[in-house]
Amino acid sequence: MPAQAHLFLCLKDNYGVLLHDPGSGETAAIDAPEAAPIEAALRSTGWRLSDILVTHHHADHTGGIAELKARHRCRVVAPHGEAARIPLVDATVRENDKVRVGGLEANVLETPGHTAGHISYVFPSDKLAFVGDTLFSIGCGRVIEGTPEMMWQSLLKLRALPDDTRIYCGHEYTGANIRFAKTIEPENAALRAREAEVDKLLAARKPTIPSTLAEEKAANPFLRADVPEVAKSVGLAGSPAWKVFAEIRERKNRS
Ligand SMILES: [Zn+2]
């Protein structure tokens, strides 16, 4: 049976998501920004929390862990490199490890850059990717603990997933990301199409995620640093892609 995902806002602009396996009844929270909205989502779905899959150590992804674990005795799975900075970890995982949630199985991808140990969880059978603060819709996370080259490699790893993979990211930043992306590729038709779609969703107070990887590859400038026109638009024609990426990221930081 296919996985069911339930998405909801936490804190100011974080996304919480529950991933449910109808076969076993097990349910994972991907990150735990805060306990109350996750509890509300569990009540409204009737699902039982079995696991918390943590992408990285930032407080707006881990702040709900202690309260949720006390109530549900769920397993906390965390990146190997950040376990010491995440509360109540039961299992640590590295690149290519498998994580089971009932009958569902995720591959762990190490996607460092935003933080040094950031991981993403990819469920290939259901074509779902939970990418935390590495990739956003039409954007990417700030490079805080890693280098731009490291972040670009992480984005390439995600870009290699199948085109119809649905991308669940950690924040609702899509509107601001599109405004910025238009400064890099004002003529990009896929970006304009995404803008029209996102305008409608935000006006209706609906989430803009998940998007598909195909949409991101076509419109997200941070995944397009190796496209010659993108390099040219930031004055770096012929430069290595990671340098183009670094320039786009720097411009976004200043925007
Ligand atoms: Zn973060």
PDB file of N, CA and C in Angstrom, residues 146-226:
ATOM      1  N   GLY A 146      28.814  24.264   6.175  1.00  0.00           N
ATOM      2  CA  GLY A 146      29.641  23.671   5.129  1.00  0.00           C
ATOM      3  C   GLY A 146      30.169  24.729   4.185  1.00  0.00           C
ATOM      4  N   THR A 147      30.638  24.276   3.020  1.00  0.00           N
ATOM      5  CA  THR A 147      31.133  25.182   1.989  1.00  0.00           C
ATOM      6  C   THR A 147      30.160  25.161   0.815  1.00  0.00           C
ATOM      7  N   PRO A 148      30.213  26.218  -0.016  1.00  0.00           N
ATOM      8  CA  PRO A 148      29.350  26.213  -1.201  1.00  0.00           C
ATOM      9  C   PRO A 148      29.585  24.986  -2.090  1.00  0.00           C
ATOM     10  N   GLU A 149      30.824  24.547  -2.206  1.00  0.00           N
ATOM     11  CA  GLU A 149      31.113  23.381  -3.042  1.00  0.00           C
ATOM     12  C   GLU A 149      30.441  22.126  -2.479  1.00  0.00           C
ATOM     13  N   MET A 150      30.480  22.006  -1.151  1.00  0.00           N
ATOM     14  CA  MET A 150      29.838  20.873  -0.483  1.00  0.00           C
ATOM     15  C   MET A 150      28.321  20.913  -0.713  1.00  0.00           C
ATOM     16  N   MET A 151      27.739  22.119  -0.587  1.00  0.00           N
ATOM     17  CA  MET A 151      26.291  22.262  -0.764  1.00  0.00           C
ATOM     18  C   MET A 151      25.897  21.940  -2.200  1.00  0.00           C
ATOM     19  N   TRP A 152      26.696  22.391  -3.158  1.00  0.00           N
ATOM     20  CA  TRP A 152      26.408  22.091  -4.563  1.00  0.00           C
ATOM     21  C   TRP A 152      26.431  20.582  -4.796  1.00  0.00           C
ATOM     22  N   GLN A 153      27.400  19.875  -4.210  1.00  0.00           N
ATOM     23  CA  GLN A 153      27.455  18.412  -4.354  1.00  0.00           C
ATOM     24  C   GLN A 153      26.208  17.762  -3.751  1.00  0.00           C
ATOM     25  N   SER A 154      25.753  18.301  -2.623  1.00  0.00           N
ATOM     26  CA  SER A 154      24.532  17.763  -1.996  1.00  0.00           C
ATOM     27  C   SER A 154      23.328  17.978  -2.904  1.00  0.00           C
ATOM     28  N   LEU A 155      23.256  19.154  -3.514  1.00  0.00           N
ATOM     29  CA  LEU A 155      22.135  19.431  -4.431  1.00  0.00           C
ATOM     30  C   LEU A 155      22.205  18.524  -5.660  1.00  0.00           C
ATOM     31  N   LEU A 156      23.407  18.246  -6.138  1.00  0.00           N
ATOM     32  CA  LEU A 156      23.546  17.335  -7.289  1.00  0.00           C
ATOM     33  C   LEU A 156      23.048  15.935  -6.933  1.00  0.00           C
ATOM     34  N   LYS A 157      23.316  15.521  -5.697  1.00  0.00           N
ATOM     35  CA  LYS A 157      22.860  14.204  -5.251  1.00  0.00           C
ATOM     36  C   LYS A 157      21.328  14.135  -5.287  1.00  0.00           C
ATOM     37  N   LEU A 158      20.685  15.198  -4.823  1.00  0.00           N
ATOM     38  CA  LEU A 158      19.220  15.231  -4.854  1.00  0.00           C
ATOM     39  C   LEU A 158      18.716  15.356  -6.293  1.00  0.00           C
ATOM     40  N   ARG A 159      19.439  16.116  -7.109  1.00  0.00           N
ATOM     41  CA  ARG A 159      19.015  16.317  -8.497  1.00  0.00           C
ATOM     42  C   ARG A 159      19.052  15.023  -9.295  1.00  0.00           C
ATOM     43  N   ALA A 160      19.830  14.051  -8.830  1.00  0.00           N
ATOM     44  CA  ALA A 160      19.946  12.765  -9.541  1.00  0.00           C
ATOM     45  C   ALA A 160      18.781  11.812  -9.250  1.00  0.00           C
ATOM     46  N   LEU A 161      17.887  12.183  -8.343  1.00  0.00           N
ATOM     47  CA  LEU A 161      16.720  11.332  -8.059  1.00  0.00           C
ATOM     48  C   LEU A 161      15.778  11.365  -9.263  1.00  0.00           C
ATOM     49  N   PRO A 162      14.843  10.391  -9.349  1.00  0.00           N
ATOM     50  CA  PRO A 162      13.903  10.402 -10.483  1.00  0.00           C
ATOM     51  C   PRO A 162      13.092  11.706 -10.550  1.00  0.00           C
ATOM     52  N   ASP A 163      12.796  12.141 -11.778  1.00  0.00           N
ATOM     53  CA  ASP A 163      12.096  13.416 -11.990  1.00  0.00           C
ATOM     54  C   ASP A 163      10.751  13.509 -11.272  1.00  0.00           C
ATOM     55  N   ASP A 164      10.076  12.372 -11.116  1.00  0.00           N
ATOM     56  CA  ASP A 164       8.739  12.441 -10.504  1.00  0.00           C
ATOM     57  C   ASP A 164       8.793  12.272  -8.980  1.00  0.00           C
ATOM     58  N   THR A 165       9.990  12.387  -8.395  1.00  0.00           N
ATOM     59  CA  THR A 165      10.111  12.367  -6.928  1.00  0.00           C
ATOM     60  C   THR A 165       9.432  13.619  -6.366  1.00  0.00           C
ATOM     61  N   ARG A 166       8.603  13.433  -5.361  1.00  0.00           N
ATOM     62  CA  ARG A 166       7.979  14.585  -4.689  1.00  0.00           C
ATOM     63  C   ARG A 166       8.900  15.068  -3.565  1.00  0.00           C
ATOM     64  N   ILE A 167       9.167  16.380  -3.582  1.00  0.00           N
ATOM     65  CA  ILE A 167      10.157  16.971  -2.685  1.00  0.00           C
ATOM     66  C   ILE A 167       9.441  17.664  -1.525  1.00  0.00           C
ATOM     67  N   TYR A 168       9.675  17.161  -0.314  1.00  0.00           N
ATOM     68  CA  TYR A 168       9.159  17.802   0.903  1.00  0.00           C
ATOM     69  C   TYR A 168      10.316  18.512   1.593  1.00  0.00           C
ATOM     70  N   CYS A 169      10.198  19.832   1.723  1.00  0.00           N
ATOM     71  CA  CYS A 169      11.276  20.603   2.350  1.00  0.00           C
ATOM     72  C   CYS A 169      10.814  21.135   3.707  1.00  0.00           C
ATOM     73  N   GLY A 170      11.713  21.793   4.412  1.00  0.00           N
ATOM     74  CA  GLY A 170      11.457  22.171   5.796  1.00  0.00           C
ATOM     75  C   GLY A 170      10.746  23.500   6.009  1.00  0.00           C
ATOM     76  N   HIS A 171      10.622  24.313   4.966  1.00  0.00           N
ATOM     77  CA  HIS A 171      10.056  25.659   5.172  1.00  0.00           C
ATOM     78  C   HIS A 171       9.183  26.095   4.004  1.00  0.00           C
ATOM     79  N   GLU A 172       8.219  26.973   4.312  1.00  0.00           N
ATOM     80  CA  GLU A 172       7.422  27.630   3.271  1.00  0.00           C
ATOM     81  C   GLU A 172       8.105  28.955   2.932  1.00  0.00           C
ATOM     82  N   TYR A 173       9.042  28.884   2.001  1.00  0.00           N
ATOM     83  CA  TYR A 173       9.779  30.068   1.545  1.00  0.00           C
ATOM     84  C   TYR A 173       9.556  30.314   0.048  1.00  0.00           C
ATOM     85  N   THR A 174       8.613  29.590  -0.553  1.00  0.00           N
ATOM     86  CA  THR A 174       8.571  29.542  -2.017  1.00  0.00           C
ATOM     87  C   THR A 174       8.322  30.910  -2.653  1.00  0.00           C
ATOM     88  N   GLY A 175       7.436  31.712  -2.039  1.00  0.00           N
ATOM     89  CA  GLY A 175       7.125  33.020  -2.626  1.00  0.00           C
ATOM     90  C   GLY A 175       8.364  33.897  -2.740  1.00  0.00           C
ATOM     91  N   ALA A 176       9.092  34.037  -1.639  1.00  0.00           N
ATOM     92  CA  ALA A 176      10.312  34.860  -1.644  1.00  0.00           C
ATOM     93  C   ALA A 176      11.369  34.246  -2.567  1.00  0.00           C
ATOM     94  N   ASN A 177      11.429  32.919  -2.597  1.00  0.00           N
ATOM     95  CA  ASN A 177      12.409  32.264  -3.475  1.00  0.00           C
ATOM     96  C   ASN A 177      12.136  32.584  -4.939  1.00  0.00           C
ATOM     97  N   ILE A 178      10.860  32.610  -5.313  1.00  0.00           N
ATOM     98  CA  ILE A 178      10.518  32.908  -6.713  1.00  0.00           C
ATOM     99  C   ILE A 178      10.880  34.353  -7.052  1.00  0.00           C
ATOM    100  N   ARG A 179      10.594  35.276  -6.145  1.00  0.00           N
ATOM    101  CA  ARG A 179      10.954  36.684  -6.407  1.00  0.00           C
ATOM    102  C   ARG A 179      12.459  36.801  -6.660  1.00  0.00           C
ATOM    103  N   PHE A 180      13.247  36.078  -5.885  1.00  0.00           N
ATOM    104  CA  PHE A 180      14.693  36.106  -6.098  1.00  0.00           C
ATOM    105  C   PHE A 180      15.081  35.404  -7.407  1.00  0.00           C
ATOM    106  N   ALA A 181      14.499  34.244  -7.660  1.00  0.00           N
ATOM    107  CA  ALA A 181      14.879  33.457  -8.854  1.00  0.00           C
ATOM    108  C   ALA A 181      14.657  34.261 -10.131  1.00  0.00           C
ATOM    109  N   LYS A 182      13.637  35.121 -10.129  1.00  0.00           N
ATOM    110  CA  LYS A 182      13.357  35.932 -11.323  1.00  0.00           C
ATOM    111  C   LYS A 182      14.476  36.938 -11.600  1.00  0.00           C
ATOM    112  N   THR A 183      15.269  37.272 -10.588  1.00  0.00           N
ATOM    113  CA  THR A 183      16.402  38.166 -10.834  1.00  0.00           C
ATOM    114  C   THR A 183      17.535  37.421 -11.543  1.00  0.00           C
ATOM    115  N   ILE A 184      17.551  36.089 -11.434  1.00  0.00           N
ATOM    116  CA  ILE A 184      18.595  35.291 -12.085  1.00  0.00           C
ATOM    117  C   ILE A 184      18.153  34.876 -13.493  1.00  0.00           C
ATOM    118  N   GLU A 185      16.904  34.383 -13.586  1.00  0.00           N
ATOM    119  CA  GLU A 185      16.390  33.886 -14.875  1.00  0.00           C
ATOM    120  C   GLU A 185      15.013  34.492 -15.158  1.00  0.00           C
ATOM    121  N   PRO A 186      14.972  35.781 -15.492  1.00  0.00           N
ATOM    122  CA  PRO A 186      13.664  36.433 -15.696  1.00  0.00           C
ATOM    123  C   PRO A 186      12.854  35.832 -16.850  1.00  0.00           C
ATOM    124  N   GLU A 187      13.548  35.199 -17.794  1.00  0.00           N
ATOM    125  CA  GLU A 187      12.831  34.676 -18.971  1.00  0.00           C
ATOM    126  C   GLU A 187      12.478  33.191 -18.847  1.00  0.00           C
ATOM    127  N   ASN A 188      12.776  32.572 -17.730  1.00  0.00           N
ATOM    128  CA  ASN A 188      12.556  31.126 -17.597  1.00  0.00           C
ATOM    129  C   ASN A 188      11.049  30.822 -17.537  1.00  0.00           C
ATOM    130  N   ALA A 189      10.546  30.134 -18.568  1.00  0.00           N
ATOM    131  CA  ALA A 189       9.099  29.881 -18.668  1.00  0.00           C
ATOM    132  C   ALA A 189       8.615  28.962 -17.543  1.00  0.00           C
ATOM    133  N   ALA A 190       9.426  27.985 -17.159  1.00  0.00           N
ATOM    134  CA  ALA A 190       9.020  27.073 -16.077  1.00  0.00           C
ATOM    135  C   ALA A 190       8.914  27.831 -14.759  1.00  0.00           C
ATOM    136  N   LEU A 191       9.802  28.802 -14.577  1.00  0.00           N
ATOM    137  CA  LEU A 191       9.753  29.623 -13.357  1.00  0.00           C
ATOM    138  C   LEU A 191       8.483  30.475 -13.343  1.00  0.00           C
ATOM    139  N   ARG A 192       8.135  31.026 -14.499  1.00  0.00           N
ATOM    140  CA  ARG A 192       6.914  31.836 -14.573  1.00  0.00           C
ATOM    141  C   ARG A 192       5.667  30.985 -14.326  1.00  0.00           C
ATOM    142  N   ALA A 193       5.692  29.763 -14.844  1.00  0.00           N
ATOM    143  CA  ALA A 193       4.555  28.860 -14.615  1.00  0.00           C
ATOM    144  C   ALA A 193       4.438  28.514 -13.134  1.00  0.00           C
ATOM    145  N   ARG A 194       5.582  28.266 -12.515  1.00  0.00           N
ATOM    146  CA  ARG A 194       5.581  27.953 -11.078  1.00  0.00           C
ATOM    147  C   ARG A 194       5.092  29.159 -10.276  1.00  0.00           C
ATOM    148  N   GLU A 195       5.494  30.358 -10.698  1.00  0.00           N
ATOM    149  CA  GLU A 195       5.048  31.572 -10.011  1.00  0.00           C
ATOM    150  C   GLU A 195       3.524  31.691 -10.050  1.00  0.00           C
ATOM    151  N   ALA A 196       2.935  31.450 -11.208  1.00  0.00           N
ATOM    152  CA  ALA A 196       1.471  31.552 -11.331  1.00  0.00           C
ATOM    153  C   ALA A 196       0.792  30.537 -10.410  1.00  0.00           C
ATOM    154  N   GLU A 197       1.353  29.320 -10.381  1.00  0.00           N
ATOM    155  CA  GLU A 197       0.781  28.263  -9.534  1.00  0.00           C
ATOM    156  C   GLU A 197       0.918  28.638  -8.047  1.00  0.00           C
ATOM    157  N   VAL A 198       2.095  29.121  -7.677  1.00  0.00           N
ATOM    158  CA  VAL A 198       2.362  29.438  -6.271  1.00  0.00           C
ATOM    159  C   VAL A 198       1.524  30.637  -5.816  1.00  0.00           C
ATOM    160  N   ASP A 199       1.358  31.637  -6.681  1.00  0.00           N
ATOM    161  CA  ASP A 199       0.500  32.783  -6.337  1.00  0.00           C
ATOM    162  C   ASP A 199      -0.900  32.310  -5.946  1.00  0.00           C
ATOM    163  N   LYS A 200      -1.425  31.373  -6.748  1.00  0.00           N
ATOM    164  CA  LYS A 200      -2.777  30.849  -6.473  1.00  0.00           C
ATOM    165  C   LYS A 200      -2.807  30.087  -5.149  1.00  0.00           C
ATOM    166  N   LEU A 201      -1.806  29.238  -4.938  1.00  0.00           N
ATOM    167  CA  LEU A 201      -1.772  28.434  -3.710  1.00  0.00           C
ATOM    168  C   LEU A 201      -1.671  29.321  -2.480  1.00  0.00           C
ATOM    169  N   LEU A 202      -0.771  30.321  -2.541  1.00  0.00           N
ATOM    170  CA  LEU A 202      -0.575  31.179  -1.364  1.00  0.00           C
ATOM    171  C   LEU A 202      -1.803  32.043  -1.112  1.00  0.00           C
ATOM    172  N   ALA A 203      -2.453  32.505  -2.191  1.00  0.00           N
ATOM    173  CA  ALA A 203      -3.681  33.306  -2.016  1.00  0.00           C
ATOM    174  C   ALA A 203      -4.758  32.473  -1.326  1.00  0.00           C
ATOM    175  N   ALA A 204      -4.764  31.173  -1.596  1.00  0.00           N
ATOM    176  CA  ALA A 204      -5.741  30.271  -0.962  1.00  0.00           C
ATOM    177  C   ALA A 204      -5.221  29.708   0.352  1.00  0.00           C
ATOM    178  N   ARG A 205      -4.085  30.245   0.831  1.00  0.00           N
ATOM    179  CA  ARG A 205      -3.448  29.776   2.069  1.00  0.00           C
ATOM    180  C   ARG A 205      -3.183  28.284   2.051  1.00  0.00           C
ATOM    181  N   LYS A 206      -2.744  27.804   0.893  1.00  0.00           N
ATOM    182  CA  LYS A 206      -2.396  26.380   0.770  1.00  0.00           C
ATOM    183  C   LYS A 206      -0.884  26.231   0.666  1.00  0.00           C
ATOM    184  N   PRO A 207      -0.344  25.060   1.071  1.00  0.00           N
ATOM    185  CA  PRO A 207       1.104  24.850   0.946  1.00  0.00           C
ATOM    186  C   PRO A 207       1.529  24.798  -0.519  1.00  0.00           C
ATOM    187  N   THR A 208       2.749  25.253  -0.782  1.00  0.00           N
ATOM    188  CA  THR A 208       3.299  25.185  -2.146  1.00  0.00           C
ATOM    189  C   THR A 208       4.117  23.914  -2.339  1.00  0.00           C
ATOM    190  N   ILE A 209       4.196  23.103  -1.308  1.00  0.00           N
ATOM    191  CA  ILE A 209       4.936  21.847  -1.424  1.00  0.00           C
ATOM    192  C   ILE A 209       3.988  20.685  -1.132  1.00  0.00           C
ATOM    193  N   PRO A 210       4.287  19.476  -1.603  1.00  0.00           N
ATOM    194  CA  PRO A 210       5.513  19.139  -2.315  1.00  0.00           C
ATOM    195  C   PRO A 210       5.487  19.630  -3.764  1.00  0.00           C
ATOM    196  N   SER A 211       6.688  19.857  -4.286  1.00  0.00           N
ATOM    197  CA  SER A 211       6.846  20.033  -5.727  1.00  0.00           C
ATOM    198  C   SER A 211       7.495  18.756  -6.249  1.00  0.00           C
ATOM    199  N   THR A 212       7.632  18.665  -7.557  1.00  0.00           N
ATOM    200  CA  THR A 212       8.362  17.505  -8.097  1.00  0.00           C
ATOM    201  C   THR A 212       9.780  17.931  -8.424  1.00  0.00           C
ATOM    202  N   LEU A 213      10.663  16.943  -8.468  1.00  0.00           N
ATOM    203  CA  LEU A 213      12.040  17.252  -8.821  1.00  0.00           C
ATOM    204  C   LEU A 213      12.111  17.839 -10.237  1.00  0.00           C
ATOM    205  N   ALA A 214      11.259  17.359 -11.143  1.00  0.00           N
ATOM    206  CA  ALA A 214      11.267  17.898 -12.516  1.00  0.00           C
ATOM    207  C   ALA A 214      10.993  19.403 -12.498  1.00  0.00           C
ATOM    208  N   GLU A 215      10.006  19.822 -11.693  1.00  0.00           N
ATOM    209  CA  GLU A 215       9.703  21.263 -11.597  1.00  0.00           C
ATOM    210  C   GLU A 215      10.898  22.036 -11.055  1.00  0.00           C
ATOM    211  N   GLU A 216      11.549  21.478 -10.047  1.00  0.00           N
ATOM    212  CA  GLU A 216      12.697  22.175  -9.454  1.00  0.00           C
ATOM    213  C   GLU A 216      13.857  22.256 -10.443  1.00  0.00           C
ATOM    214  N   LYS A 217      14.101  21.172 -11.173  1.00  0.00           N
ATOM    215  CA  LYS A 217      15.208  21.181 -12.145  1.00  0.00           C
ATOM    216  C   LYS A 217      14.989  22.242 -13.220  1.00  0.00           C
ATOM    217  N   ALA A 218      13.711  22.479 -13.536  1.00  0.00           N
ATOM    218  CA  ALA A 218      13.401  23.433 -14.602  1.00  0.00           C
ATOM    219  C   ALA A 218      13.420  24.879 -14.121  1.00  0.00           C
ATOM    220  N   ALA A 219      13.166  25.105 -12.827  1.00  0.00           N
ATOM    221  CA  ALA A 219      12.908  26.487 -12.379  1.00  0.00           C
ATOM    222  C   ALA A 219      13.752  26.947 -11.200  1.00  0.00           C
ATOM    223  N   ASN A 220      14.399  26.044 -10.497  1.00  0.00           N
ATOM    224  CA  ASN A 220      15.134  26.429  -9.284  1.00  0.00           C
ATOM    225  C   ASN A 220      16.578  26.813  -9.644  1.00  0.00           C
ATOM    226  N   PRO A 221      16.951  28.092  -9.525  1.00  0.00           N
ATOM    227  CA  PRO A 221      18.277  28.502  -9.989  1.00  0.00           C
ATOM    228  C   PRO A 221      19.415  27.786  -9.274  1.00  0.00           C
ATOM    229  N   PHE A 222      19.168  27.355  -8.033  1.00  0.00           N
ATOM    230  CA  PHE A 222      20.233  26.696  -7.274  1.00  0.00           C
ATOM    231  C   PHE A 222      20.530  25.294  -7.803  1.00  0.00           C
ATOM    232  N   LEU A 223      19.580  24.702  -8.536  1.00  0.00           N
ATOM    233  CA  LEU A 223      19.828  23.409  -9.185  1.00  0.00           C
ATOM    234  C   LEU A 223      20.324  23.603 -10.609  1.00  0.00           C
ATOM    235  N   ARG A 224      20.471  24.867 -11.043  1.00  0.00           N
ATOM    236  CA  ARG A 224      20.755  25.161 -12.444  1.00  0.00           C
ATOM    237  C   ARG A 224      22.083  25.913 -12.605  1.00  0.00           C
ATOM    238  N   ALA A 225      22.952  25.794 -11.589  1.00  0.00           N
ATOM    239  CA  ALA A 225      24.222  26.531 -11.634  1.00  0.00           C
ATOM    240  C   ALA A 225      25.138  26.027 -12.738  1.00  0.00           C
ATOM    241  N   ASP A 226      24.854  24.832 -13.296  1.00  0.00           N
ATOM    242  CA  ASP A 226      25.671  24.328 -14.404  1.00  0.00           C
ATOM    243  C   ASP A 226      25.000  24.552 -15.772  1.00  0.00           C
TER     244      ASP A 226
END
